Amino acid sequence: FTATPGVTDTAGVLSVTWTHAADYTGVYGTDFVVETSTSLEGGSWTPEAEGVNVTITGDDVKFTFPAGSLNFARLKVTGP
């Protein structure tokens, strides 16, 4: 995966996109997952399901923050 990306603001819709190498064979939910939390200080991280706020297109993994959300997001990679 690439270095930590910034948050993109497209007409008020906030998102973050991570790009992985074309030859990366990991599977979402098994080898990598987007997690969110309401706090960076001792907060718990919740995995996000693919299909609602997480979309995967080609080599891009995109998380779109829900409207009014004050959450933090991270990409957790555990496998290949």
XYZ file of N, CA and C in Angstrom:
240
model
N 0.829 -1.186 0.000
C 0.000 0.000 0.000
C 0.871 1.247 0.000
N 0.314 2.353 -0.391
C 1.035 3.616 -0.488
C 1.192 4.267 0.881
N 1.902 5.365 0.903
C 2.030 6.150 2.123
C 0.648 6.655 2.533
N 0.538 7.108 3.765
C -0.737 7.590 4.287
C -1.277 8.742 3.444
N -2.465 8.573 2.867
C -3.064 9.636 2.054
C -3.804 10.639 2.930
N -4.124 11.766 2.365
C -4.917 12.766 3.063
C -6.389 12.584 2.768
N -7.195 13.339 3.470
C -8.642 13.314 3.256
C -8.976 14.221 2.080
N -9.833 13.738 1.199
C -10.276 14.492 0.031
C -11.680 15.028 0.288
N -11.904 16.287 -0.065
C -13.220 16.913 0.073
C -13.765 17.171 -1.327
N -14.798 16.408 -1.716
C -15.425 16.574 -3.017
C -16.840 17.073 -2.802
N -17.033 18.363 -2.982
C -18.346 18.998 -2.792
C -18.929 18.680 -1.421
N -18.080 18.686 -0.399
C -18.537 18.452 0.964
C -18.575 17.003 1.398
N -18.268 16.084 0.493
C -18.212 14.660 0.830
C -16.745 14.310 1.082
N -16.443 13.863 2.311
C -15.070 13.558 2.697
C -14.764 12.082 2.478
N -13.561 11.813 1.953
C -13.149 10.433 1.731
C -11.629 10.330 1.803
N -11.160 9.117 1.926
C -9.731 8.830 1.889
C -9.549 7.586 1.030
N -8.506 7.593 0.194
C -8.265 6.477 -0.720
C -6.842 5.981 -0.568
N -6.713 4.683 -0.370
C -5.406 4.027 -0.334
C -5.258 3.231 -1.620
N -4.068 3.236 -2.202
C -3.804 2.478 -3.430
C -2.773 1.398 -3.124
N -3.087 0.170 -3.531
C -2.121 -0.912 -3.318
C -1.442 -1.286 -4.628
N -0.332 -1.979 -4.514
C 0.420 -2.419 -5.691
C -0.455 -3.340 -6.536
N -0.286 -3.283 -7.830
C -1.098 -4.081 -8.751
C -0.971 -5.576 -8.491
N 0.176 -6.010 -7.935
C 0.377 -7.442 -7.706
C 0.012 -7.881 -6.280
N -0.575 -6.981 -5.485
C -0.999 -7.339 -4.125
C -2.201 -8.270 -4.219
N -2.160 -9.394 -3.513
C -3.214 -10.407 -3.619
C -4.100 -10.508 -2.379
N -3.978 -9.556 -1.464
C -4.762 -9.601 -0.239
C -6.256 -9.504 -0.486
N -7.026 -10.026 0.461
C -8.486 -10.055 0.374
C -9.053 -9.153 1.470
N -10.012 -8.300 1.103
C -10.623 -7.393 2.076
C -11.322 -8.188 3.164
N -11.132 -7.770 4.407
C -11.742 -8.440 5.544
C -10.895 -9.564 6.102
N -9.950 -10.058 5.306
C -9.041 -11.112 5.752
C -7.625 -10.569 5.896
N -7.112 -9.930 4.848
C -5.737 -9.431 4.826
C -5.639 -7.923 5.058
N -6.708 -7.214 4.838
C -6.734 -5.773 5.093
C -8.174 -5.334 5.315
N -8.325 -4.265 6.095
C -9.665 -3.771 6.417
C -9.562 -2.290 6.807
N -10.589 -1.520 6.461
C -10.696 -0.136 6.924
C -11.377 -0.187 8.285
N -10.792 0.520 9.253
C -11.365 0.603 10.591
C -11.632 2.059 10.939
N -12.671 2.298 11.748
C -12.994 3.657 12.177
C -13.076 3.713 13.698
N -12.881 4.923 14.229
C -12.972 5.162 15.658
C -13.433 6.601 15.879
N -14.074 6.848 16.999
C -14.488 8.203 17.345
C -13.413 8.934 18.133
N -12.337 8.215 18.514
C -11.273 8.818 19.305
C -9.926 8.183 18.977
N -8.889 8.995 19.016
C -7.534 8.462 18.849
C -6.899 8.150 20.201
N -7.539 8.562 21.273
C -7.009 8.364 22.616
C -7.763 7.240 23.321
N -7.270 6.033 23.188
C -7.865 4.907 23.882
C -9.173 4.417 23.303
N -9.556 4.944 22.160
C -10.797 4.500 21.540
C -10.646 3.131 20.898
N -11.750 2.461 20.713
C -11.708 1.172 20.023
C -11.914 1.403 18.524
N -11.400 0.481 17.722
C -11.502 0.565 16.272
C -12.517 -0.461 15.791
N -13.405 -0.031 14.897
C -14.470 -0.878 14.370
C -14.231 -1.144 12.896
N -14.200 -2.434 12.488
C -14.035 -2.738 11.065
C -15.260 -2.292 10.263
N -15.018 -1.770 9.077
C -16.087 -1.322 8.183
C -16.318 -2.374 7.095
N -17.570 -2.699 6.850
C -17.906 -3.673 5.813
C -17.721 -3.055 4.435
N -17.310 -3.880 3.510
C -17.185 -3.426 2.123
C -18.581 -3.247 1.540
N -18.748 -2.198 0.723
C -20.001 -2.022 0.011
C -20.820 -0.822 0.428
N -20.687 -0.354 1.675
C -21.461 0.811 2.101
C -20.556 2.039 2.018
N -19.672 2.189 2.977
C -18.743 3.316 2.965
C -17.373 2.926 2.429
N -17.142 1.640 2.237
C -15.875 1.156 1.682
C -16.135 0.609 0.285
N -15.419 1.156 -0.689
C -15.511 0.643 -2.057
C -14.113 0.305 -2.541
N -14.029 -0.760 -3.307
C -12.753 -1.182 -3.879
C -12.913 -1.206 -5.386
N -12.104 -0.395 -6.044
C -12.133 -0.296 -7.500
C -10.709 -0.462 -8.002
N -10.465 -1.572 -8.680
C -9.102 -1.835 -9.150
C -8.157 -1.923 -7.969
N -7.137 -1.059 -7.947
C -6.149 -1.056 -6.871
C -6.476 -0.050 -5.774
N -7.615 0.631 -5.867
C -7.974 1.662 -4.905
C -8.977 1.161 -3.867
N -8.679 1.449 -2.599
C -9.579 1.160 -1.486
C -10.022 2.520 -0.952
N -11.313 2.821 -1.066
C -11.818 4.147 -0.704
C -12.814 4.041 0.445
N -12.609 4.897 1.456
C -13.561 5.017 2.550
C -14.198 6.388 2.467
N -15.532 6.428 2.418
C -16.277 7.683 2.390
C -16.901 7.877 3.767
N -16.561 9.003 4.403
C -17.084 9.297 5.726
C -18.583 9.585 5.633
N -19.391 9.013 6.533
C -20.815 9.327 6.546
C -21.021 10.820 6.833
N -22.079 11.381 6.316
C -22.377 12.807 6.534
C -22.420 13.108 8.026
N -21.751 14.187 8.423
C -21.737 14.599 9.816
C -20.826 13.784 10.708
N -20.092 12.855 10.139
C -19.217 11.980 10.912
C -17.995 12.732 11.433
N -17.609 12.436 12.655
C -16.381 12.975 13.225
C -15.409 11.841 13.509
N -15.539 10.753 12.769
C -14.711 9.569 12.973
C -13.312 9.726 12.390
N -12.423 8.873 12.863
C -11.094 8.710 12.301
C -11.111 7.410 11.532
N -10.290 7.301 10.496
C -10.234 6.076 9.700
C -8.788 5.665 9.509
N -8.577 4.341 9.447
C -7.248 3.815 9.170
C -7.399 2.534 8.348
N -6.341 2.197 7.642
C -6.297 0.945 6.884
C -5.387 -0.005 7.654
N -5.931 -1.122 8.077
C -5.164 -2.117 8.824
C -4.840 -3.269 7.858
N -3.543 -3.511 7.662
C -3.087 -4.566 6.762
C -2.419 -5.640 7.610
N -2.881 -6.889 7.464
C -2.337 -7.989 8.259
C -1.795 -9.127 7.419
N -2.060 -9.128 6.118
C -1.671 -10.244 5.285
C -0.902 -9.827 4.057
N -0.732 -10.772 3.145
C 0.167 -10.616 1.992
C 0.249 -9.218 1.551
